[in-house]
Coordinates of C-alpha atoms and ligand atoms in Angstrom, one line a residue:
X28 CA 0.1 -0.1 -0.1
X29 CA 1.4 3.1 -0.8
X30 CA 0.6 5.9 2.3
X31 CA 1.4 9.8 2.3
X32 CA 2.8 11.2 5.2
X33 CA 2.7 14.8 5.0
X34 CA 6.7 15.9 7.2
X35 CA 7.1 19.0 9.2
X36 CA 10.4 19.0 11.2
X37 CA 10.0 22.5 12.5
X38 CA 13.0 24.4 14.7
X39 CA 15.6 23.7 17.1
X40 CA 16.7 19.5 17.2
X41 CA 13.1 19.0 14.9
X42 CA 14.9 18.5 11.5
X43 CA 17.5 16.5 13.0
X44 CA 15.2 14.0 14.8
X45 CA 12.3 13.6 12.2
X46 CA 15.5 12.7 10.1
X47 CA 15.2 9.8 11.8
X48 CA 12.5 9.7 11.8
X49 CA 12.4 8.8 8.7
X50 CA 14.8 6.4 8.0
X51 CA 13.4 4.2 10.0
X52 CA 9.8 4.5 9.1
X53 CA 11.5 3.2 5.0
X54 CA 13.6 0.3 6.7
X55 CA 9.7 -0.1 7.8
X56 CA 8.8 0.1 4.4
X57 CA 11.6 -1.5 3.1
X58 CA 10.9 -4.8 5.0
X59 CA 7.1 -4.7 5.0
X60 CA 6.3 -4.1 1.3
X61 CA 4.7 -0.4 1.9
X62 CA 5.3 3.2 -0.3
X63 CA 5.6 5.7 2.2
X64 CA 5.4 9.1 0.2
X65 CA 6.3 12.7 2.1
X66 CA 5.3 15.5 1.7
X67 CA 7.6 17.9 3.9
X68 CA 6.8 21.5 5.1
X69 CA 8.1 24.9 6.6
X70 CA 5.9 25.6 10.5
X71 CA 7.0 27.4 13.1
X72 CA 9.5 29.7 13.4
X73 CA 10.9 28.6 10.3
X74 CA 7.2 29.5 8.1
X75 CA 7.1 32.7 10.6
X76 CA 10.6 33.8 7.8
X77 CA 10.4 32.2 4.6
X78 CA 6.2 33.3 4.7
X79 CA 5.4 35.4 7.2
X80 CA 3.3 32.5 8.9
X81 CA 4.1 29.8 11.7
X82 CA 1.6 27.6 9.7
X83 CA -0.1 28.9 6.1
X84 CA -3.2 27.9 4.4
X85 CA -0.9 26.0 2.0
X86 CA 0.4 23.4 4.6
X87 CA -2.3 23.0 6.4
X88 CA -4.1 22.0 3.4
X89 CA -1.4 19.2 2.6
X90 CA -2.0 18.2 6.1
X91 CA -5.5 17.4 5.4
X92 CA -4.6 15.5 2.6
X93 CA -2.9 12.9 3.9
X94 CA -2.8 10.2 5.5
X95 CA -0.5 10.8 8.9
X96 CA 1.6 14.0 10.0
X97 CA 5.5 13.9 11.6
X98 CA 6.0 16.7 13.5
X99 CA 9.3 18.3 15.7
X100 CA 9.3 20.9 17.6
X101 CA 8.5 24.2 16.7
X102 CA 9.8 27.9 19.2
X103 CA 13.0 29.2 19.5
X104 CA 14.5 32.3 20.9
X105 CA 14.6 33.8 17.8
X106 CA 10.7 34.2 18.1
X107 CA 10.0 34.4 22.1
X108 CA 9.4 38.4 21.6
X109 CA 6.1 38.8 23.0
X110 CA 5.0 42.0 20.6
X111 CA 5.1 40.0 17.7
X112 CA 2.4 39.4 16.1
X113 CA 2.8 36.3 14.9
X114 CA 4.4 33.1 17.2
X115 CA 6.0 28.8 16.2
X116 CA 3.3 28.3 18.8
X117 CA 0.4 30.4 17.4
X118 CA 1.6 28.0 14.0
X119 CA 1.0 24.6 15.9
X120 CA -2.2 25.2 18.0
X121 CA -3.5 26.4 14.5
X122 CA -2.7 23.0 12.7
X123 CA -4.5 21.0 15.5
X124 CA -7.3 22.8 16.3
X125 CA -7.9 22.8 11.8
X126 CA -6.7 18.8 11.9
X127 CA -10.0 18.8 14.7
X128 CA -7.9 16.6 17.0
X129 CA -9.2 16.4 20.1
X130 CA -6.9 14.5 21.8
X131 CA -4.0 13.8 22.6
X132 CA -2.2 10.6 23.5
X133 CA 1.0 11.3 25.7
X134 CA 1.7 7.8 27.4
X135 CA 4.4 7.7 30.1
X136 CA 6.2 3.9 31.2
X137 CA 9.5 3.9 32.5
X138 CA 12.4 1.1 31.2
X139 CA 13.6 -0.3 33.9
X140 CA 17.4 1.1 32.6
X141 CA 17.1 4.6 32.5
X142 CA 15.5 4.2 36.3
X143 CA 17.9 6.1 37.7
X144 CA 17.7 9.2 35.5
X145 CA 14.6 9.8 36.6
X146 CA 14.2 11.9 39.9
X147 CA 12.7 9.5 41.8
X148 CA 13.6 6.2 43.3
X149 CA 13.3 2.9 41.3
X150 CA 10.3 1.3 44.4
X151 CA 8.0 4.2 42.9
X152 CA 8.7 3.3 39.6
X153 CA 7.8 -0.4 39.3
X154 CA 5.5 -0.9 37.2
X155 CA 4.3 2.4 36.0
X156 CA 2.5 2.3 32.6
X157 CA 0.3 5.3 32.0
X158 CA -1.9 6.8 29.3
X159 CA -2.6 10.7 29.8
X160 CA -4.9 11.8 26.7
X161 CA -5.0 15.4 26.5
X162 CA -8.3 17.7 25.4
X163 CA -6.5 19.1 22.7
X164 CA -8.1 21.4 21.2
X165 CA -10.3 23.5 24.0
X166 CA -10.2 24.7 27.5
X167 CA -8.4 28.0 28.7
X168 CA -5.9 27.2 25.1
X169 CA -8.7 28.3 22.7
X170 CA -11.4 29.9 24.8
X171 CA -13.2 32.8 23.8
X172 CA -12.8 35.7 24.8
X173 CA -9.4 36.2 25.1
X174 CA -6.7 39.2 25.0
X175 CA -5.4 42.3 25.9
X176 CA -7.1 45.6 26.2
X177 CA -7.7 49.6 29.0
X178 CA -10.4 48.7 32.1
X179 CA -11.1 50.9 33.6
X180 CA -7.2 53.1 33.2
X181 CA -5.8 49.6 34.4
X182 CA -4.3 47.3 31.6
X183 CA -6.1 44.2 31.2
X184 CA -5.6 40.9 30.4
X185 CA -7.9 38.2 29.7
X186 CA -7.8 34.3 28.7
X187 CA -10.8 32.1 28.9
X188 CA -11.5 28.4 30.5
X189 CA -14.1 27.5 28.3
X190 CA -15.7 23.7 27.1
X191 CA -18.9 22.0 25.3
X192 CA -20.5 18.9 26.5
X193 CA -20.0 17.2 22.8
X194 CA -15.8 18.7 23.5
X195 CA -15.8 16.8 26.9
X196 CA -17.6 13.7 25.1
X197 CA -15.7 12.2 22.8
X198 CA -12.6 12.5 24.7
X199 CA -13.8 11.1 28.0
X200 CA -15.4 8.4 26.2
X201 CA -12.2 7.4 23.6
X202 CA -9.7 8.2 27.2
X203 CA -13.0 5.9 28.4
X204 CA -12.2 3.1 25.3
X205 CA -8.6 3.5 25.6
X206 CA -8.3 1.7 29.4
X207 CA -10.7 -1.0 27.6
X208 CA -7.6 -2.4 26.1
X209 CA -5.4 -1.7 28.8
X210 CA -5.6 -1.8 32.9
X211 CA -9.5 -0.8 32.9
X212 CA -8.7 3.1 35.4
X213 CA -9.4 5.9 34.1
X214 CA -9.0 9.0 36.1
X215 CA -10.3 12.2 35.2
X216 CA -8.3 15.1 36.5
X217 CA -10.5 18.2 36.9
X218 CA -10.7 21.3 39.5
X219 CA -13.9 20.7 40.0
X220 CA -14.4 22.5 43.8
X221 CA -14.2 26.1 42.1
X222 CA -14.0 25.4 38.2
X223 CA -17.8 25.7 37.0
X224 CA -15.6 24.2 33.2
X225 CA -15.3 21.6 36.3
X226 CA -18.3 20.7 37.7
X227 CA -18.8 20.0 33.1
X228 CA -16.3 17.7 34.2
X229 CA -17.2 15.8 36.3
X230 CA -20.7 16.2 35.9
X231 CA -20.2 14.1 31.8
X232 CA -17.2 12.2 33.4
X233 CA -19.3 10.8 35.6
X234 CA -21.9 9.5 33.7
X235 CA -19.5 7.6 31.3
X236 CA -19.0 5.8 33.3
X237 CA -22.6 4.9 34.3
X238 CA -22.3 3.8 30.2
X239 CA -19.2 1.6 31.2
X240 CA -19.3 0.5 34.9
X241 CA -16.8 -2.7 33.6
X242 CA -14.1 0.4 33.7
X243 CA -13.6 1.9 37.5
X244 CA -13.1 5.9 37.2
X245 CA -12.3 7.5 39.7
X246 CA -12.4 12.0 39.3
X247 CA -9.2 13.3 41.2
X248 CA -8.7 17.2 41.4
X249 CA -5.6 19.1 40.0
X250 CA -3.6 19.4 42.5
X251 CA -4.0 15.7 44.0
X252 CA -3.2 14.4 40.4
X253 CA 0.2 16.4 40.8
X254 CA 1.4 15.0 43.9
X255 CA 0.2 11.7 42.8
X256 CA 2.6 11.8 40.6
X257 CA 5.1 11.7 41.9
X258 CA 4.6 10.3 44.8
X259 CA 2.4 7.1 43.7
X260 CA 2.4 7.1 39.9
X261 CA 2.2 3.2 39.1
X262 CA -1.9 3.8 40.7
X263 CA -2.6 5.4 37.7
X264 CA -3.7 4.0 33.7
X265 CA -5.0 6.0 32.0
X266 CA -5.2 9.6 32.8
X267 CA -7.5 12.4 31.2
X268 CA -7.9 16.3 32.0
X269 CA -8.4 19.6 30.4
X270 CA -5.5 20.7 27.6
X271 CA -3.3 22.5 30.4
X272 CA -3.8 21.0 33.4
X273 CA -2.7 18.5 31.1
X274 CA 0.0 20.6 29.3
X275 CA 1.3 20.2 32.3
X276 CA 1.1 17.5 34.0
X277 CA 2.7 15.4 30.9
X278 CA 5.5 17.6 31.6
X279 CA 5.5 16.3 35.1
X280 CA 5.6 12.7 34.3
X281 CA 7.5 12.9 31.7
X282 CA 10.7 12.6 34.2
X283 CA 9.5 9.7 35.3
X284 CA 10.7 7.8 32.6
X285 CA 14.0 9.3 33.1
X286 CA 14.3 12.2 29.7
X287 CA 11.3 13.7 28.1
X288 CA 13.4 12.4 24.6
X289 CA 12.5 9.2 24.8
X290 CA 8.4 9.9 24.9
X291 CA 6.2 9.8 22.1
X292 CA 3.0 11.7 21.2
X293 CA -0.3 11.6 18.7
X294 CA -3.2 13.6 18.2
X295 CA -6.4 12.6 17.3
X296 CA -9.7 12.9 15.7
X297 CA -11.6 10.2 16.4
X298 CA -9.6 6.9 17.3
X299 CA -11.6 4.7 14.7
X300 CA -12.4 7.1 12.2
X301 CA -9.5 6.4 9.0
X302 CA -10.9 9.9 8.0
X303 CA -9.9 11.9 10.5
X304 CA -6.0 13.0 10.2
X305 CA -3.0 12.5 12.9
X306 CA -0.6 14.1 14.3
X307 CA 2.6 12.9 15.6
X308 CA 5.9 14.3 17.3
X309 CA 7.5 14.0 20.1
X310 CA 7.0 15.8 23.5
X311 CA 9.8 17.4 24.1
X312 CA 10.8 21.0 22.3
X313 CA 12.5 22.3 19.6
X314 CA 16.0 23.0 22.2
X315 CA 17.7 25.1 21.1
X316 CA 21.1 25.0 23.1
X317 CA 22.0 21.1 21.8
X318 CA 20.7 22.6 17.8
X319 CA 22.1 21.1 15.0
X320 CA 24.6 19.2 17.2
X321 CA 23.3 16.7 16.2
X322 CA 23.0 14.7 20.1
X323 CA 19.4 14.8 20.3
X324 CA 18.0 11.2 21.5
X325 CA 15.5 10.0 18.0
X326 CA 13.6 8.2 20.8
X327 CA 10.8 10.0 21.3
X328 CA 9.8 11.3 17.9
X329 CA 10.8 7.3 16.2
X330 CA 8.1 6.0 18.8
X331 CA 5.8 8.5 17.3
X332 CA 6.1 7.3 14.0
X333 CA 5.7 4.4 15.4
X334 CA 1.7 5.5 17.5
X335 CA 1.6 7.2 13.7
X336 CA 1.4 3.3 11.5
X337 CA -0.9 2.0 14.7
X338 CA -3.1 4.5 14.7
X339 CA -3.5 6.6 11.3
X340 CA -2.6 3.6 8.9
X341 CA -3.4 0.2 10.8
X342 CA 0.3 -1.4 11.1
X343 CA -0.2 -2.8 14.1
X344 CA 2.7 -4.7 13.5
X345 CA 5.3 -2.7 12.5
X346 CA 4.7 -0.8 15.2
X347 CA 5.0 -3.0 18.0
X348 CA 8.4 -3.9 15.8
X349 CA 9.8 0.0 15.8
X350 CA 9.0 -0.9 20.3
X351 CA 10.7 -3.2 20.3
X352 CA 13.5 -2.4 18.6
X353 CA 13.9 0.5 21.1
X354 CA 13.5 -1.6 23.7
X355 CA 16.0 -3.4 22.9
X356 CA 18.0 -1.4 21.7
X357 CA 17.9 0.6 25.4
X358 CA 18.3 -2.7 26.9
X359 CA 21.7 -3.3 25.4
X360 CA 23.2 0.4 26.2
X361 CA 23.2 2.5 23.6
X362 CA 22.2 6.0 25.1
X363 CA 23.0 9.9 24.1
X364 CA 23.4 12.6 26.1
X365 CA 20.0 13.0 27.6
X366 CA 21.2 9.5 29.3
X367 CA 23.8 9.7 30.1
X368 CA 25.5 8.3 26.8
X369 CA 27.7 9.2 23.9
X370 CA 25.7 8.6 20.9
X371 CA 24.5 11.2 18.3
X372 CA 21.1 11.8 17.2
X373 CA 22.0 9.1 13.7
X374 CA 24.1 6.1 14.9
X375 CA 20.5 5.9 18.3
X376 CA 18.7 5.6 14.2
X377 CA 20.9 3.4 13.9
X378 CA 21.1 1.2 16.4
X379 CA 17.2 0.5 16.3
X380 CA 17.1 -0.3 13.1
X381 CA 20.2 -3.3 13.1
X382 CA 17.5 -5.1 15.9
X383 CA 14.1 -4.3 13.2
Ligands
IPM402 C1 3.2 21.3 24.4 C2 3.2 22.4 23.4 C3 2.5 23.4 23.4 C4 1.0 23.0 25.0 C5 3.3 24.7 23.2 C6 5.0 24.6 23.0 C7 2.2 24.8 22.2 O1 4.3 22.7 25.5 O2 2.9 20.0 23.1 O3 2.9 20.6 25.8 O4 1.7 23.7 25.4 O5 1.0 22.7 23.7
MG403 MG1 3.7 21.6 27.3

């Protein structure tokens, strides 16, 4: 079969890690007899430089017409001016919204060989296998009104945490479906003791919990959840939460794995609907401090390409082959700088390809 994949390498280390994920994909293509056709486009800071816009209409259209999108990272000090009209991050948010990818899956697993790189004691990391489902196209990131003005002679800034029932329902149902294939437990994270939007969130979670009696549902306040992620992460399975809460909690959860460079993500519209395009990206940023040196860890992006094969192209065998090869590579001691080694980005990808 032939599949169309749009590549958005982006800024900083993005192009370096995407290039290695593509080498892994090409190896998969030849081994399993598929054809992957790539369209490479600019998005983020590089797109501002080239076109004056972080995401052009044409690039969004190209993404929409492909089977899946693989993204590196966006942003960097060059585009950090708070007064700037456009920012690399705006392109990313417009892309997520434009593709309608309302659920961001961020799995956090701890490889036993990397436990020493985690700030937690090894006994706390035993059995950690969390899937955070972050709502991605609503909440505080997109709510209206939003902006700056002057009110009563004072400068004011407003962001709005807004949710419609259908937005909560669809991400909640997806979380329950994913939990069914795992440990059958959903932790819904909110701030229902303070926020109206969280009370709606909790009400809908409770209703969907009743419709899915085989899944255990628990509600946790976001402050408690952030504490429990550190004191007892093994107790969590699927965690579903609001956009901004999920942004914060997933950075926190990522350090459990020893390095942010290890972790992939998938942003999906609907899990069983091939007509929606999935967006796949490592959870790390553009890491301007190491950009251009060829030393970034490509594993987060390579594992994102495995999620792309699984969720968008329905190539489960190929997806798990990549995941197994990565696991074996780490078991065998291959390490980039972020996890205490000396391998380059390219060499790490080579090690993985060898084990495919
Ligand atoms: C993430 C990032 C983005 C977000 C930024 C770059 C806009 O932090 O993917 O977690 O906040 O969603
Ligand atoms: Mg983030």
